[in-house]
mmCIF file of C-alpha atoms in Angstrom:
data_model
loop_
_atom_site.group_PDB
_atom_site.id
_atom_site.type_symbol
_atom_site.label_atom_id
_atom_site.label_comp_id
_atom_site.label_asym_id
_atom_site.label_seq_id
_atom_site.Cartn_x
_atom_site.Cartn_y
_atom_site.Cartn_z
ATOM 1 C CA MET Z 211 16.152 -56.357 156.903
ATOM 2 C CA ARG Z 212 18.406 -58.415 154.730
ATOM 3 C CA ASP Z 213 21.826 -60.048 154.835
ATOM 4 C CA LEU Z 214 21.645 -61.478 158.328
ATOM 5 C CA PRO Z 215 24.904 -63.234 159.270
ATOM 6 C CA PRO Z 216 25.208 -67.045 159.420
ATOM 7 C CA ALA Z 217 24.761 -66.923 163.209
ATOM 8 C CA ALA Z 218 21.101 -65.992 162.625
ATOM 9 C CA ALA Z 219 20.274 -69.556 161.599
ATOM 10 C CA GLY Z 220 21.082 -70.814 165.102
ATOM 11 C CA ILE Z 221 19.291 -68.186 167.213
ATOM 12 C CA ARG Z 222 16.897 -69.728 169.756
ATOM 13 C CA LEU Z 223 16.298 -66.755 172.059
ATOM 14 C CA VAL Z 224 15.845 -63.040 171.406
ATOM 15 C CA VAL Z 225 16.317 -60.613 174.318
ATOM 16 C CA SER Z 226 15.110 -57.071 173.710
ATOM 17 C CA ASP Z 227 15.576 -53.785 175.483
ATOM 18 C CA ILE Z 228 12.293 -51.900 175.921
ATOM 19 C CA ASP Z 229 12.567 -48.104 175.795
ATOM 20 C CA GLY Z 230 13.900 -46.880 172.471
ATOM 21 C CA THR Z 231 13.875 -50.440 171.141
ATOM 22 C CA LEU Z 232 10.713 -52.493 171.609
ATOM 23 C CA VAL Z 233 8.380 -49.540 172.163
ATOM 24 C CA ARG Z 234 8.004 -46.310 170.273
ATOM 25 C CA ASP Z 235 8.973 -42.940 171.687
ATOM 26 C CA ASP Z 236 5.524 -42.462 173.241
ATOM 27 C CA LYS Z 237 5.988 -45.828 175.049
ATOM 28 C CA SER Z 238 3.372 -47.551 172.875
ATOM 29 C CA LEU Z 239 3.862 -51.052 171.489
ATOM 30 C CA ALA Z 240 2.967 -51.515 167.829
ATOM 31 C CA ASP Z 241 0.565 -54.269 166.840
ATOM 32 C CA GLU Z 242 3.091 -55.156 164.130
ATOM 33 C CA THR Z 243 5.704 -55.851 166.787
ATOM 34 C CA ARG Z 244 3.355 -57.996 168.853
ATOM 35 C CA ALA Z 245 2.455 -60.023 165.771
ATOM 36 C CA ALA Z 246 6.112 -60.508 164.833
ATOM 37 C CA ILE Z 247 6.882 -61.824 168.332
ATOM 38 C CA ARG Z 248 4.063 -64.363 167.948
ATOM 39 C CA ARG Z 249 5.455 -65.453 164.576
ATOM 40 C CA ALA Z 250 8.919 -65.854 166.078
ATOM 41 C CA ARG Z 251 7.605 -67.995 168.925
ATOM 42 C CA ALA Z 252 5.660 -70.130 166.460
ATOM 43 C CA ALA Z 253 8.939 -70.679 164.631
ATOM 44 C CA GLY Z 254 10.609 -71.897 167.849
ATOM 45 C CA ILE Z 255 12.382 -68.670 168.835
ATOM 46 C CA ALA Z 256 11.856 -67.637 172.463
ATOM 47 C CA PHE Z 257 11.522 -63.965 173.407
ATOM 48 C CA THR Z 258 12.063 -62.013 176.611
ATOM 49 C CA LEU Z 259 13.004 -58.562 177.919
ATOM 50 C CA ILE Z 260 15.786 -56.724 179.709
ATOM 51 C CA SER Z 261 15.515 -53.094 180.758
ATOM 52 C CA ALA Z 262 16.717 -50.337 183.033
ATOM 53 C CA ARG Z 263 13.116 -50.183 184.283
ATOM 54 C CA PRO Z 264 12.250 -51.509 187.755
ATOM 55 C CA PRO Z 265 10.310 -54.792 187.975
ATOM 56 C CA SER Z 266 7.098 -52.801 188.457
ATOM 57 C CA GLY Z 267 7.551 -51.321 184.988
ATOM 58 C CA LEU Z 268 7.830 -54.651 183.201
ATOM 59 C CA GLY Z 269 4.589 -56.466 183.945
ATOM 60 C CA GLU Z 270 2.293 -54.594 181.569
ATOM 61 C CA ILE Z 271 4.669 -54.751 178.616
ATOM 62 C CA ALA Z 272 5.445 -58.420 179.381
ATOM 63 C CA ALA Z 273 1.751 -59.166 179.254
ATOM 64 C CA LYS Z 274 1.400 -57.397 175.922
ATOM 65 C CA VAL Z 275 4.152 -59.529 174.370
ATOM 66 C CA GLU Z 276 2.627 -62.638 175.968
ATOM 67 C CA ILE Z 277 5.504 -63.550 178.243
ATOM 68 C CA THR Z 278 4.295 -66.168 180.710
ATOM 69 C CA ASP Z 279 6.924 -67.896 182.864
ATOM 70 C CA GLU Z 280 10.042 -66.594 181.118
ATOM 71 C CA PRO Z 281 12.357 -64.570 183.383
ATOM 72 C CA ILE Z 282 12.712 -60.848 182.684
ATOM 73 C CA GLY Z 283 15.676 -58.599 183.498
ATOM 74 C CA ALA Z 284 14.990 -55.335 185.386
ATOM 75 C CA PHE Z 285 17.441 -52.659 186.585
ATOM 76 C CA ASN Z 286 19.756 -53.496 183.654
ATOM 77 C CA GLY Z 287 19.781 -57.113 184.777
ATOM 78 C CA GLY Z 288 20.263 -56.354 188.469
ATOM 79 C CA ALA Z 289 16.901 -57.928 189.273
ATOM 80 C CA LEU Z 290 15.442 -60.939 187.526
ATOM 81 C CA SER Z 291 11.707 -61.208 187.903
ATOM 82 C CA ARG Z 292 8.593 -62.918 186.617
ATOM 83 C CA ARG Z 293 5.781 -61.203 184.755
ATOM 84 C CA ASP Z 294 3.803 -60.813 187.998
ATOM 85 C CA GLY Z 295 6.689 -58.841 189.543
ATOM 86 C CA THR Z 296 8.020 -61.692 191.673
ATOM 87 C CA VAL Z 297 11.767 -61.118 192.018
ATOM 88 C CA ILE Z 298 13.907 -64.197 191.356
ATOM 89 C CA GLY Z 299 17.176 -62.574 192.414
ATOM 90 C CA SER Z 300 18.557 -59.057 192.843
ATOM 91 C CA HIS Z 301 21.743 -57.077 193.401
ATOM 92 C CA ARG Z 302 21.983 -53.684 195.100
ATOM 93 C CA ILE Z 303 24.519 -50.864 195.013
ATOM 94 C CA PRO Z 304 26.978 -50.870 197.919
ATOM 95 C CA GLU Z 305 26.001 -48.076 200.313
ATOM 96 C CA ARG Z 306 29.295 -46.204 200.126
ATOM 97 C CA GLU Z 307 29.184 -46.028 196.342
ATOM 98 C CA ALA Z 308 25.497 -45.111 196.397
ATOM 99 C CA ARG Z 309 26.238 -42.132 198.613
ATOM 100 C CA GLN Z 310 29.190 -41.079 196.484
ATOM 101 C CA ALA Z 311 27.095 -41.258 193.319
ATOM 102 C CA VAL Z 312 24.379 -39.043 194.833
ATOM 103 C CA GLU Z 313 27.013 -36.549 196.013
ATOM 104 C CA MET Z 314 28.590 -36.348 192.549
ATOM 105 C CA LEU Z 315 25.261 -35.954 190.783
ATOM 106 C CA ASP Z 316 24.178 -33.302 193.279
ATOM 107 C CA ALA Z 317 27.435 -31.423 192.751
ATOM 108 C CA ALA Z 318 26.797 -31.431 189.001
ATOM 109 C CA GLY Z 319 23.373 -29.893 189.525
ATOM 110 C CA VAL Z 320 21.271 -32.657 187.964
ATOM 111 C CA LEU Z 321 18.077 -34.154 189.342
ATOM 112 C CA VAL Z 322 18.568 -37.360 191.307
ATOM 113 C CA TRP Z 323 16.066 -40.188 191.694
ATOM 114 C CA VAL Z 324 16.605 -43.278 193.844
ATOM 115 C CA PHE Z 325 14.820 -46.601 193.379
ATOM 116 C CA ALA Z 326 14.750 -48.672 196.563
ATOM 117 C CA ASP Z 327 12.328 -50.982 198.367
ATOM 118 C CA GLY Z 328 10.036 -50.999 195.343
ATOM 119 C CA GLN Z 329 9.695 -47.195 195.452
ATOM 120 C CA TRP Z 330 10.735 -44.307 193.220
ATOM 121 C CA LEU Z 331 12.115 -41.660 195.575
ATOM 122 C CA ALA Z 332 12.565 -37.980 194.675
ATOM 123 C CA ARG Z 333 13.464 -34.919 196.737
ATOM 124 C CA GLU Z 334 11.406 -32.618 194.527
ATOM 125 C CA ASP Z 335 8.194 -32.783 192.537
ATOM 126 C CA ALA Z 336 9.244 -35.409 190.006
ATOM 127 C CA ASP Z 337 6.173 -34.762 187.890
ATOM 128 C CA ALA Z 338 7.495 -31.240 187.255
ATOM 129 C CA SER Z 339 10.462 -32.737 185.435
ATOM 130 C CA PRO Z 340 9.989 -33.111 181.663
ATOM 131 C CA HIS Z 341 10.757 -36.820 182.160
ATOM 132 C CA GLY Z 342 8.607 -37.410 185.236
ATOM 133 C CA PRO Z 343 5.354 -38.349 183.490
ATOM 134 C CA ARG Z 344 7.115 -40.784 181.178
ATOM 135 C CA GLU Z 345 8.938 -42.312 184.134
ATOM 136 C CA ARG Z 346 5.561 -42.914 185.784
ATOM 137 C CA LEU Z 347 4.483 -44.769 182.659
ATOM 138 C CA ALA Z 348 7.720 -46.714 182.221
ATOM 139 C CA SER Z 349 8.255 -47.661 185.868
ATOM 140 C CA GLY Z 350 4.650 -48.323 186.823
ATOM 141 C CA LEU Z 351 5.322 -46.240 189.940
ATOM 142 C CA ALA Z 352 4.231 -42.910 191.357
ATOM 143 C CA PRO Z 353 7.094 -40.876 192.807
ATOM 144 C CA THR Z 354 7.435 -40.653 196.576
ATOM 145 C CA THR Z 355 8.757 -37.298 197.731
ATOM 146 C CA VAL Z 356 11.297 -37.478 200.555
ATOM 147 C CA ALA Z 357 13.402 -34.872 202.318
ATOM 148 C CA SER Z 358 16.545 -37.000 202.050
ATOM 149 C CA PHE Z 359 17.751 -40.218 200.455
ATOM 150 C CA ASP Z 360 19.851 -41.130 203.503
ATOM 151 C CA ASP Z 361 17.543 -43.867 204.802
ATOM 152 C CA ALA Z 362 17.350 -45.599 201.400
ATOM 153 C CA LEU Z 363 20.944 -45.627 200.183
ATOM 154 C CA ALA Z 364 21.816 -48.870 201.950
ATOM 155 C CA ARG Z 365 19.133 -50.596 199.863
ATOM 156 C CA ALA Z 366 19.280 -48.788 196.502
ATOM 157 C CA ASP Z 367 18.615 -50.822 193.370
ATOM 158 C CA LYS Z 368 19.196 -47.904 191.009
ATOM 159 C CA ILE Z 369 20.192 -44.245 191.201
ATOM 160 C CA SER Z 370 19.355 -42.064 188.204
ATOM 161 C CA GLY Z 371 20.763 -38.663 187.336
ATOM 162 C CA VAL Z 372 18.360 -36.769 185.099
ATOM 163 C CA SER Z 373 19.274 -33.882 182.802
ATOM 164 C CA ASP Z 374 18.659 -32.683 179.264
ATOM 165 C CA ASP Z 375 22.216 -31.367 179.120
ATOM 166 C CA HIS Z 376 23.421 -34.334 177.076
ATOM 167 C CA PRO Z 377 27.134 -33.387 176.973
ATOM 168 C CA LEU Z 378 27.031 -33.026 180.761
ATOM 169 C CA MET Z 379 25.481 -36.488 181.092
ATOM 170 C CA ARG Z 380 28.175 -37.963 178.868
ATOM 171 C CA ARG Z 381 30.872 -36.304 180.993
ATOM 172 C CA LEU Z 382 29.246 -37.431 184.230
ATOM 173 C CA GLU Z 383 29.083 -40.993 182.945
ATOM 174 C CA ALA Z 384 32.879 -41.008 182.636
ATOM 175 C CA GLU Z 385 33.510 -39.159 185.914
ATOM 176 C CA VAL Z 386 31.174 -41.208 188.094
ATOM 177 C CA ALA Z 387 32.398 -44.445 186.513
ATOM 178 C CA ALA Z 388 35.993 -43.451 187.215
ATOM 179 C CA ALA Z 389 35.110 -42.801 190.859
ATOM 180 C CA ILE Z 390 32.957 -45.845 191.685
ATOM 181 C CA GLY Z 391 33.140 -48.138 188.666
ATOM 182 C CA GLU Z 392 35.087 -50.804 190.528
ATOM 183 C CA ALA Z 393 32.012 -51.465 192.672
ATOM 184 C CA ALA Z 394 29.070 -50.286 190.549
ATOM 185 C CA THR Z 395 27.845 -50.098 186.966
ATOM 186 C CA VAL Z 396 27.542 -46.533 185.657
ATOM 187 C CA VAL Z 397 25.979 -46.061 182.224
ATOM 188 C CA ARG Z 398 23.450 -43.923 180.329
ATOM 189 C CA SER Z 399 20.164 -45.703 179.625
ATOM 190 C CA GLN Z 400 18.858 -42.673 177.734
ATOM 191 C CA VAL Z 401 20.639 -39.520 176.632
ATOM 192 C CA TYR Z 402 19.016 -37.798 179.630
ATOM 193 C CA PHE Z 403 19.372 -40.638 182.195
ATOM 194 C CA LEU Z 404 22.597 -41.709 183.898
ATOM 195 C CA ASP Z 405 21.979 -44.919 185.835
ATOM 196 C CA VAL Z 406 24.023 -46.334 188.685
ATOM 197 C CA THR Z 407 23.343 -49.964 189.574
ATOM 198 C CA ALA Z 408 25.191 -52.835 191.240
ATOM 199 C CA LYS Z 409 28.375 -54.036 189.554
ATOM 200 C CA SER Z 410 26.692 -57.221 188.323
ATOM 201 C CA ALA Z 411 23.602 -55.211 187.339
ATOM 202 C CA ASN Z 412 24.663 -54.764 183.753
ATOM 203 C CA LYS Z 413 23.027 -56.134 180.652
ATOM 204 C CA GLY Z 414 25.988 -58.349 179.809
ATOM 205 C CA ASP Z 415 25.685 -60.342 183.018
ATOM 206 C CA GLY Z 416 21.914 -59.968 182.861
ATOM 207 C CA VAL Z 417 21.540 -61.545 179.425
ATOM 208 C CA ALA Z 418 23.919 -64.333 180.436
ATOM 209 C CA PHE Z 419 21.743 -65.098 183.474
ATOM 210 C CA LEU Z 420 18.558 -64.991 181.391
ATOM 211 C CA ALA Z 421 20.061 -67.354 178.819
ATOM 212 C CA GLU Z 422 21.285 -69.760 181.493
ATOM 213 C CA THR Z 423 17.900 -69.733 183.234
ATOM 214 C CA MET Z 424 16.186 -70.524 179.932
ATOM 215 C CA GLY Z 425 18.707 -73.206 178.965
ATOM 216 C CA VAL Z 426 20.009 -71.427 175.862
ATOM 217 C CA PRO Z 427 23.744 -71.002 175.139
ATOM 218 C CA LEU Z 428 24.849 -67.408 174.569
ATOM 219 C CA HIS Z 429 25.904 -68.120 170.992
ATOM 220 C CA ALA Z 430 22.229 -68.887 170.269
ATOM 221 C CA VAL Z 431 20.995 -65.562 171.724
ATOM 222 C CA ALA Z 432 20.238 -62.390 169.768
ATOM 223 C CA VAL Z 433 19.951 -59.059 171.590
ATOM 224 C CA LEU Z 434 18.497 -55.709 170.556
ATOM 225 C CA GLY Z 435 19.150 -52.296 172.073
ATOM 226 C CA ASP Z 436 19.748 -48.615 171.455
ATOM 227 C CA MET Z 437 21.851 -47.079 174.228
ATOM 228 C CA PRO Z 438 25.266 -47.474 175.916
ATOM 229 C CA ASN Z 439 23.754 -49.632 178.665
ATOM 230 C CA ASP Z 440 22.939 -52.201 175.935
ATOM 231 C CA VAL Z 441 26.541 -52.525 174.714
ATOM 232 C CA PRO Z 442 27.611 -55.029 177.441
ATOM 233 C CA MET Z 443 25.032 -57.522 176.148
ATOM 234 C CA PHE Z 444 26.187 -56.909 172.560
ATOM 235 C CA ALA Z 445 29.561 -58.283 173.621
ATOM 236 C CA ARG Z 446 28.088 -61.471 175.127
ATOM 237 C CA ALA Z 447 25.427 -62.580 172.651
ATOM 238 C CA GLY Z 448 25.804 -64.522 169.432
ATOM 239 C CA LEU Z 449 24.036 -61.810 167.438
ATOM 240 C CA SER Z 450 23.738 -58.131 168.404
ATOM 241 C CA VAL Z 451 21.384 -55.600 166.824
ATOM 242 C CA ALA Z 452 21.355 -51.834 167.356
ATOM 243 C CA MET Z 453 18.333 -49.742 166.521
ATOM 244 C CA GLY Z 454 18.632 -47.324 163.647
ATOM 245 C CA GLN Z 455 18.327 -44.213 165.809
ATOM 246 C CA ALA Z 456 20.963 -45.396 168.306
ATOM 247 C CA PRO Z 457 24.019 -43.171 168.800
ATOM 248 C CA GLU Z 458 26.912 -43.978 166.485
ATOM 249 C CA GLU Z 459 28.959 -45.192 169.464
ATOM 250 C CA VAL Z 460 26.298 -47.877 170.060
ATOM 251 C CA ARG Z 461 25.708 -48.810 166.411
ATOM 252 C CA ARG Z 462 29.386 -49.487 165.809
ATOM 253 C CA GLU Z 463 29.400 -52.091 168.616
ATOM 254 C CA ALA Z 464 26.577 -54.126 167.044
ATOM 255 C CA MET Z 465 26.756 -56.743 164.313
ATOM 256 C CA LEU Z 466 23.603 -55.379 162.649
ATOM 257 C CA VAL Z 467 21.601 -52.154 162.573
ATOM 258 C CA ALA Z 468 17.806 -52.445 162.420
ATOM 259 C CA PRO Z 469 15.305 -49.763 161.413
ATOM 260 C CA THR Z 470 14.412 -47.327 164.194
ATOM 261 C CA ASN Z 471 11.987 -48.041 167.006
ATOM 262 C CA GLU Z 472 9.508 -45.666 165.331
ATOM 263 C CA GLU Z 473 9.785 -47.889 162.225
ATOM 264 C CA ASN Z 474 9.115 -51.044 164.295
ATOM 265 C CA GLY Z 475 12.676 -52.258 163.849
ATOM 266 C CA VAL Z 476 12.233 -55.149 166.290
ATOM 267 C CA ALA Z 477 9.415 -56.550 164.168
ATOM 268 C CA ARG Z 478 11.451 -56.151 160.988
ATOM 269 C CA PHE Z 479 14.382 -58.004 162.558
ATOM 270 C CA LEU Z 480 12.235 -60.815 163.936
ATOM 271 C CA ASP Z 481 10.546 -61.416 160.596
ATOM 272 C CA ALA Z 482 13.939 -61.483 158.851
ATOM 273 C CA LEU Z 483 15.205 -63.941 161.461
ATOM 274 C CA VAL Z 484 12.212 -66.240 160.950
ATOM 275 C CA ALA Z 485 12.697 -66.095 157.169
ATOM 276 C CA VAL Z 486 16.397 -66.971 157.422
ATOM 277 C CA GLN Z 487 15.687 -69.946 159.655
ATOM 278 C CA ALA Z 488 12.876 -71.159 157.410
ATOM 279 C CA ALA Z 489 15.206 -70.965 154.411
ATOM 280 C CA ALA Z 490 17.896 -72.879 156.311
ATOM 281 C CA ARG Z 491 15.443 -75.664 157.137
ATOM 282 C CA ARG Z 492 14.442 -75.979 153.482
ATOM 283 C CA LEU Z 493 18.072 -76.613 152.577
ATOM 284 C CA VAL Z 494 18.409 -79.519 155.004
#
């Protein structure tokens, strides 16, 4: 990557989305990316993660990128945790809005999954869904089959609608947000996932909390992402980077576009950032 903006010289913290950004489509993390994160840290640039994943899905990837005590954002920032899964603080969906979201998703005929009490709840065989096995890998959880979500909706951290009808998911995003968006965050985290979380569980507030916890002003934070749920943090950070395969609606909200996640775009950005800062120091 070339032609980073002047703000790049002052970046002290990089916050990256995981799925579709840090990892490749098969959920693997490239050695090139791990090495680039080490080089960035050696240059004085801190690195951490924010994701729609639950806290249970962050520990393994956090270990691979050598996060130690840095806070990590789960549930789109609705839960801040440590690498060992210890939750620092969390926000849940109000029960009324949780029930309304499930009713609307059911009416649309999409699968519904509920994440509550550290569990992934499904009313059907989640592994039969095309996205079930990958959700096992991403969340670090096995699905728990229940007859009803009723007992969990007062404590829901995230509700996901799941469908490969991408136009339907885009329409549902607008409809569910119009119905409950005053009290909850409604946004697609993948083209096939529509996530409902607490109102403050959005990546804009999440990255602000991460930056504050780490003592870094937002103008010195760079963020990377690929989906609409990443756009709120684009608006808050000093430097925003969309992945090359991101939808056009996401890319136009970012200051920069990196190569795709399959091309290890995070590594390419980090190395460019380190080079810009090294060049700036030589001029002093």
